[in-house]
Amino acid sequence: MEDALKKISWPVSTERLRLRRMNSADVDSLWRYRQLADVTQWITAGPATLEDFRSLFFAKVYPLKNLAVELDTGQGTVLIGTVMLDIVDGWGQSEVEQSAKGVEGNLGWSFDPAYGGKGYATEAVRAAIGLCFGPLGLRRVTAECFAANEPSWKLMERLGMRKEFHGRKDSLHRSGEWMDSMGYALLAEEWID
Ligand SMILES: CC(C)(COP(=O)(O)OP(=O)(O)OC[C@H]1O[C@@H](n2cnc3c(N)ncnc32)[C@H](O)[C@@H]1OP(=O)(O)O)[C@@H](O)C(=O)NCCC(=O)NCCS
């Protein structure tokens, strides 16, 4: 798999945070909060053990698509969250589909609740959008969530992302319930940094 994020000059600093590539040593730090029910409740995979999480981390090219978000607390640097930045294809008719390849960024996030409520996730995702429309030259950014995941859609609205769909009972939660989903997007020309 091509490493599309290597064209960015890492790390990337924001006002309070640092975004960097992930490495295998991050597994244990991530597990500290990725094992919490509040965190796994709405995300795609909720491995039950550190071993399962380690397999997910390595098997699913996780480090290639996810960025580590670090905060300097004054007593040291802490890994407080991850932002997924996956470069995906747009849709195009068959005669032009080649031109729709790799033109969109699909974003995701998960943060340690110990650092929630201070705007850190918003700041990190804002930086990821900036990378999509800046050095990566993408034309559109998308993200999806369960409709019941209010902190997530509030984050997208805080960033000025535009709601594009509300899917009725289209997403199967691991509880067994088919739940509503929501999708947000932003075009490069809509982005006001
Ligand atoms: C989604 C998630 C990252 C949101 O966390 P969050 O703490 O609400 O987000 P932020 O860190 O951006 O903080 C925003 C909050 O801090 C407040 N805040 C304080 N200072 C702020 C600042 N400088 N800038 C922005 N917001 C600030 C905001 O008002 C907001 O609070 P509110 O929701 O009560 O209005 C978090 O809930 C999470 O990781 N959940 C588990 C994983 C998950 O669901 N991932 C998404 C799957 S689709």
mmCIF file of C-alpha atoms and ligand atoms in Angstrom:
data_model
loop_
_atom_site.group_PDB
_atom_site.id
_atom_site.type_symbol
_atom_site.label_atom_id
_atom_site.label_comp_id
_atom_site.label_asym_id
_atom_site.label_seq_id
_atom_site.Cartn_x
_atom_site.Cartn_y
_atom_site.Cartn_z
ATOM 1 C CA MET A 1 0.000 0.000 0.000
ATOM 2 C CA GLU A 2 1.321 3.399 -0.990
ATOM 3 C CA ASP A 3 2.186 5.715 1.882
ATOM 4 C CA ALA A 4 0.339 8.819 0.710
ATOM 5 C CA LEU A 5 1.111 10.815 3.856
ATOM 6 C CA LYS A 6 4.861 10.762 3.348
ATOM 7 C CA LYS A 7 4.687 13.912 1.232
ATOM 8 C CA ILE A 8 3.894 15.905 4.405
ATOM 9 C CA SER A 9 6.712 17.309 6.473
ATOM 10 C CA TRP A 10 6.233 15.701 9.916
ATOM 11 C CA PRO A 11 5.602 16.528 12.685
ATOM 12 C CA VAL A 12 2.906 19.153 12.225
ATOM 13 C CA SER A 13 2.404 21.602 15.083
ATOM 14 C CA THR A 14 -0.776 23.457 15.986
ATOM 15 C CA GLU A 15 -1.308 26.054 18.697
ATOM 16 C CA ARG A 16 -1.317 23.435 21.505
ATOM 17 C CA LEU A 17 -0.650 20.070 19.854
ATOM 18 C CA ARG A 18 1.709 18.075 17.704
ATOM 19 C CA LEU A 19 0.560 15.650 15.003
ATOM 20 C CA ARG A 20 3.023 12.967 13.953
ATOM 21 C CA ARG A 21 3.172 9.585 12.209
ATOM 22 C CA MET A 22 2.454 6.572 14.376
ATOM 23 C CA ASN A 23 4.884 3.836 15.273
ATOM 24 C CA SER A 24 4.646 0.413 16.891
ATOM 25 C CA ALA A 25 5.613 1.836 20.284
ATOM 26 C CA ASP A 26 2.302 3.740 20.325
ATOM 27 C CA VAL A 27 0.230 0.589 20.798
ATOM 28 C CA ASP A 28 0.561 0.480 24.576
ATOM 29 C CA SER A 29 -0.120 4.215 25.047
ATOM 30 C CA LEU A 30 -3.181 3.992 22.830
ATOM 31 C CA TRP A 31 -4.501 0.969 24.658
ATOM 32 C CA ARG A 32 -4.620 3.039 27.876
ATOM 33 C CA TYR A 33 -7.784 4.746 26.614
ATOM 34 C CA ARG A 34 -8.793 2.641 23.589
ATOM 35 C CA GLN A 35 -9.938 -0.088 25.990
ATOM 36 C CA LEU A 36 -12.527 2.215 27.601
ATOM 37 C CA ALA A 37 -16.168 1.470 26.793
ATOM 38 C CA ASP A 38 -16.904 5.186 26.358
ATOM 39 C CA VAL A 39 -14.277 5.345 23.621
ATOM 40 C CA THR A 40 -15.049 2.091 21.779
ATOM 41 C CA GLN A 41 -18.823 2.577 21.936
ATOM 42 C CA TRP A 42 -19.068 4.292 18.539
ATOM 43 C CA ILE A 43 -15.865 3.366 16.745
ATOM 44 C CA THR A 44 -15.455 0.717 14.075
ATOM 45 C CA ALA A 45 -13.413 -1.790 16.053
ATOM 46 C CA GLY A 46 -13.476 -2.421 19.775
ATOM 47 C CA PRO A 47 -10.902 -5.137 20.446
ATOM 48 C CA ALA A 48 -11.333 -6.796 23.835
ATOM 49 C CA THR A 49 -7.663 -7.362 24.668
ATOM 50 C CA LEU A 50 -4.334 -5.661 24.121
ATOM 51 C CA GLU A 51 -3.305 -8.626 21.944
ATOM 52 C CA ASP A 52 -6.337 -8.125 19.698
ATOM 53 C CA PHE A 53 -5.642 -4.405 19.563
ATOM 54 C CA ARG A 54 -2.016 -5.085 18.627
ATOM 55 C CA SER A 55 -3.170 -7.355 15.760
ATOM 56 C CA LEU A 56 -5.576 -4.683 14.556
ATOM 57 C CA PHE A 57 -2.857 -2.054 14.749
ATOM 58 C CA PHE A 58 -0.465 -4.039 12.572
ATOM 59 C CA ALA A 59 -2.808 -6.001 10.325
ATOM 60 C CA LYS A 60 -5.016 -3.156 9.192
ATOM 61 C CA VAL A 61 -2.358 -0.691 8.106
ATOM 62 C CA TYR A 62 -3.556 1.409 11.001
ATOM 63 C CA PRO A 63 -0.292 3.360 11.422
ATOM 64 C CA LEU A 64 -0.290 4.350 7.735
ATOM 65 C CA LYS A 65 -3.671 6.048 7.997
ATOM 66 C CA ASN A 66 -3.672 7.332 11.554
ATOM 67 C CA LEU A 67 -1.833 10.227 13.092
ATOM 68 C CA ALA A 68 -0.784 10.452 16.710
ATOM 69 C CA VAL A 69 -1.851 13.620 18.513
ATOM 70 C CA GLU A 70 0.442 14.692 21.311
ATOM 71 C CA LEU A 71 0.086 17.272 24.052
ATOM 72 C CA ASP A 72 2.912 18.694 26.089
ATOM 73 C CA THR A 73 1.452 18.768 29.602
ATOM 74 C CA GLY A 74 4.419 20.535 31.141
ATOM 75 C CA GLN A 75 5.372 17.255 32.809
ATOM 76 C CA GLY A 76 6.031 15.487 29.520
ATOM 77 C CA THR A 77 4.452 14.633 26.204
ATOM 78 C CA VAL A 78 1.275 12.552 26.232
ATOM 79 C CA LEU A 79 -0.428 10.765 23.349
ATOM 80 C CA ILE A 80 -3.990 12.059 23.769
ATOM 81 C CA GLY A 81 -5.669 10.890 20.589
ATOM 82 C CA THR A 82 -5.516 9.763 17.005
ATOM 83 C CA VAL A 83 -6.871 11.249 13.799
ATOM 84 C CA MET A 84 -7.436 8.972 10.819
ATOM 85 C CA LEU A 85 -6.573 10.501 7.467
ATOM 86 C CA ASP A 86 -7.404 8.051 4.727
ATOM 87 C CA ILE A 87 -7.049 9.112 1.108
ATOM 88 C CA VAL A 88 -9.895 7.651 -0.898
ATOM 89 C CA ASP A 89 -11.378 7.780 -4.392
ATOM 90 C CA GLY A 90 -14.196 10.054 -5.437
ATOM 91 C CA TRP A 91 -16.953 8.703 -7.664
ATOM 92 C CA GLY A 92 -16.714 9.214 -11.399
ATOM 93 C CA GLN A 93 -18.248 7.853 -14.580
ATOM 94 C CA SER A 94 -16.186 5.134 -16.200
ATOM 95 C CA GLU A 95 -14.672 7.402 -18.895
ATOM 96 C CA VAL A 96 -13.239 9.729 -16.241
ATOM 97 C CA GLU A 97 -12.922 7.491 -13.184
ATOM 98 C CA GLN A 98 -9.114 7.617 -13.233
ATOM 99 C CA SER A 99 -9.347 11.349 -12.519
ATOM 100 C CA ALA A 100 -11.443 10.632 -9.429
ATOM 101 C CA LYS A 101 -8.815 8.394 -7.819
ATOM 102 C CA GLY A 102 -7.286 9.553 -4.531
ATOM 103 C CA VAL A 103 -8.947 12.975 -4.473
ATOM 104 C CA GLU A 104 -10.750 12.815 -1.128
ATOM 105 C CA GLY A 105 -9.789 12.548 2.513
ATOM 106 C CA ASN A 106 -11.896 10.439 4.866
ATOM 107 C CA LEU A 107 -11.354 11.434 8.481
ATOM 108 C CA GLY A 108 -11.956 9.758 11.819
ATOM 109 C CA TRP A 109 -10.878 10.389 15.405
ATOM 110 C CA SER A 110 -10.701 9.009 18.874
ATOM 111 C CA PHE A 111 -9.409 10.825 21.914
ATOM 112 C CA ASP A 112 -8.613 10.007 25.512
ATOM 113 C CA PRO A 113 -11.625 11.273 27.509
ATOM 114 C CA ALA A 114 -9.217 12.446 30.220
ATOM 115 C CA TYR A 115 -8.345 15.284 27.809
ATOM 116 C CA GLY A 116 -11.856 15.895 26.481
ATOM 117 C CA GLY A 117 -13.831 19.109 26.600
ATOM 118 C CA LYS A 118 -10.911 21.434 25.865
ATOM 119 C CA GLY A 119 -11.101 21.600 22.096
ATOM 120 C CA TYR A 120 -8.054 19.392 21.502
ATOM 121 C CA ALA A 121 -9.883 17.012 19.142
ATOM 122 C CA THR A 122 -11.329 19.964 17.217
ATOM 123 C CA GLU A 123 -7.862 21.518 16.935
ATOM 124 C CA ALA A 124 -6.291 18.259 15.707
ATOM 125 C CA VAL A 125 -9.015 17.539 13.143
ATOM 126 C CA ARG A 126 -8.821 21.154 11.928
ATOM 127 C CA ALA A 127 -5.111 20.574 11.310
ATOM 128 C CA ALA A 128 -5.865 17.316 9.443
ATOM 129 C CA ILE A 129 -8.356 19.142 7.194
ATOM 130 C CA GLY A 130 -5.685 21.780 6.576
ATOM 131 C CA LEU A 131 -3.293 19.014 5.469
ATOM 132 C CA CYS A 132 -5.951 17.586 3.127
ATOM 133 C CA PHE A 133 -6.568 20.906 1.388
ATOM 134 C CA GLY A 134 -2.962 22.108 1.706
ATOM 135 C CA PRO A 135 -0.026 19.765 1.012
ATOM 136 C CA LEU A 136 -2.188 16.795 -0.013
ATOM 137 C CA GLY A 137 -4.143 18.872 -2.535
ATOM 138 C CA LEU A 138 -7.403 16.968 -2.011
ATOM 139 C CA ARG A 139 -10.718 18.339 -3.278
ATOM 140 C CA ARG A 140 -13.137 17.035 -0.620
ATOM 141 C CA VAL A 141 -13.088 15.775 2.952
ATOM 142 C CA THR A 142 -15.702 13.455 4.464
ATOM 143 C CA ALA A 143 -16.467 11.852 7.827
ATOM 144 C CA GLU A 144 -19.258 9.671 9.166
ATOM 145 C CA CYS A 145 -20.595 8.797 12.597
ATOM 146 C CA PHE A 146 -23.498 7.109 14.334
ATOM 147 C CA ALA A 147 -26.219 9.749 14.704
ATOM 148 C CA ALA A 148 -26.268 9.002 18.439
ATOM 149 C CA ASN A 149 -22.606 10.017 18.720
ATOM 150 C CA GLU A 150 -23.346 13.634 19.523
ATOM 151 C CA PRO A 151 -19.773 14.649 20.513
ATOM 152 C CA SER A 152 -18.601 13.528 17.074
ATOM 153 C CA TRP A 153 -21.163 15.353 14.948
ATOM 154 C CA LYS A 154 -20.826 18.425 17.167
ATOM 155 C CA LEU A 155 -17.107 18.377 16.403
ATOM 156 C CA MET A 156 -17.838 18.276 12.665
ATOM 157 C CA GLU A 157 -20.310 21.138 12.919
ATOM 158 C CA ARG A 158 -17.854 23.142 15.039
ATOM 159 C CA LEU A 159 -15.393 22.806 12.163
ATOM 160 C CA GLY A 160 -17.906 24.024 9.606
ATOM 161 C CA MET A 161 -18.415 20.645 7.967
ATOM 162 C CA ARG A 162 -21.685 20.358 6.053
ATOM 163 C CA LYS A 163 -24.166 17.596 6.820
ATOM 164 C CA GLU A 164 -24.769 15.544 3.673
ATOM 165 C CA PHE A 165 -26.858 12.633 4.832
ATOM 166 C CA HIS A 166 -28.792 11.091 7.662
ATOM 167 C CA GLY A 167 -29.077 7.355 7.098
ATOM 168 C CA ARG A 168 -32.067 5.694 8.721
ATOM 169 C CA LYS A 169 -31.088 2.482 10.565
ATOM 170 C CA ASP A 170 -28.377 1.783 8.005
ATOM 171 C CA SER A 171 -25.512 1.006 10.404
ATOM 172 C CA LEU A 172 -25.208 -2.118 12.510
ATOM 173 C CA HIS A 173 -23.898 -1.439 16.001
ATOM 174 C CA ARG A 174 -22.058 -4.260 17.775
ATOM 175 C CA SER A 175 -24.950 -4.305 20.271
ATOM 176 C CA GLY A 176 -26.982 -5.841 17.435
ATOM 177 C CA GLU A 177 -29.075 -2.726 16.810
ATOM 178 C CA TRP A 178 -29.394 -1.112 13.379
ATOM 179 C CA MET A 179 -28.818 2.565 14.081
ATOM 180 C CA ASP A 180 -28.964 5.880 12.211
ATOM 181 C CA SER A 181 -25.783 7.338 10.751
ATOM 182 C CA MET A 182 -24.766 10.802 9.611
ATOM 183 C CA GLY A 183 -22.289 11.925 6.997
ATOM 184 C CA TYR A 184 -20.546 15.280 6.759
ATOM 185 C CA ALA A 185 -18.330 16.752 4.067
ATOM 186 C CA LEU A 186 -16.373 19.831 3.147
ATOM 187 C CA LEU A 187 -15.086 20.973 -0.237
ATOM 188 C CA ALA A 188 -11.738 22.718 -0.555
ATOM 189 C CA GLU A 189 -13.526 25.895 -1.643
ATOM 190 C CA GLU A 190 -15.752 25.786 1.466
ATOM 191 C CA TRP A 191 -12.847 25.570 3.891
ATOM 192 C CA ILE A 192 -12.274 28.662 5.988
ATOM 193 C CA ASP A 193 -9.265 28.035 8.211
HETATM 194 C C1 LIG B 1 -15.543 12.611 19.418
HETATM 195 C C2 LIG B 1 -14.609 13.168 20.481
HETATM 196 C C3 LIG B 1 -13.193 13.309 19.930
HETATM 197 C C4 LIG B 1 -15.142 14.538 20.924
HETATM 198 O O1 LIG B 1 -14.465 14.945 22.091
HETATM 199 P P1 LIG B 1 -14.690 16.414 22.689
HETATM 200 O O2 LIG B 1 -13.960 16.480 23.967
HETATM 201 O O3 LIG B 1 -16.137 16.741 22.656
HETATM 202 O O4 LIG B 1 -13.991 17.333 21.582
HETATM 203 P P2 LIG B 1 -12.913 18.488 21.776
HETATM 204 O O5 LIG B 1 -11.660 17.948 22.375
HETATM 205 O O6 LIG B 1 -12.776 19.137 20.448
HETATM 206 O O7 LIG B 1 -13.606 19.457 22.817
HETATM 207 C C5 LIG B 1 -14.804 20.118 22.459
HETATM 208 C C6 LIG B 1 -15.476 20.581 23.703
HETATM 209 O O8 LIG B 1 -14.592 21.424 24.430
HETATM 210 C C7 LIG B 1 -15.121 22.759 24.469
HETATM 211 N N1 LIG B 1 -13.964 23.641 24.264
HETATM 212 C C8 LIG B 1 -13.253 24.196 25.264
HETATM 213 N N2 LIG B 1 -12.238 24.887 24.754
HETATM 214 C C9 LIG B 1 -12.317 24.790 23.405
HETATM 215 C C10 LIG B 1 -11.534 25.294 22.341
HETATM 216 N N3 LIG B 1 -10.443 26.042 22.559
HETATM 217 N N4 LIG B 1 -11.881 24.996 21.065
HETATM 218 C C11 LIG B 1 -12.966 24.227 20.824
HETATM 219 N N5 LIG B 1 -13.741 23.712 21.797
HETATM 220 C C12 LIG B 1 -13.416 23.997 23.092
HETATM 221 C C13 LIG B 1 -16.186 22.802 23.395
HETATM 222 O O9 LIG B 1 -17.172 23.763 23.694
HETATM 223 C C14 LIG B 1 -16.726 21.397 23.451
HETATM 224 O O10 LIG B 1 -17.546 21.216 24.563
HETATM 225 P P3 LIG B 1 -19.137 20.929 24.398
HETATM 226 O O11 LIG B 1 -19.290 19.689 23.554
HETATM 227 O O12 LIG B 1 -19.581 20.761 25.803
HETATM 228 O O13 LIG B 1 -19.681 22.124 23.704
HETATM 229 C C15 LIG B 1 -14.585 12.210 21.719
HETATM 230 O O14 LIG B 1 -15.883 12.163 22.265
HETATM 231 C C16 LIG B 1 -14.133 10.783 21.423
HETATM 232 O O15 LIG B 1 -12.958 10.519 21.193
HETATM 233 N N6 LIG B 1 -15.080 9.827 21.464
HETATM 234 C C17 LIG B 1 -14.797 8.398 21.370
HETATM 235 C C18 LIG B 1 -14.381 7.965 19.993
HETATM 236 C C19 LIG B 1 -15.388 8.333 18.922
HETATM 237 O O16 LIG B 1 -16.594 8.330 19.141
HETATM 238 N N7 LIG B 1 -14.853 8.648 17.734
HETATM 239 C C20 LIG B 1 -15.646 9.059 16.601
HETATM 240 C C21 LIG B 1 -16.255 7.951 15.867
HETATM 241 S S1 LIG B 1 -17.207 8.568 14.492
#
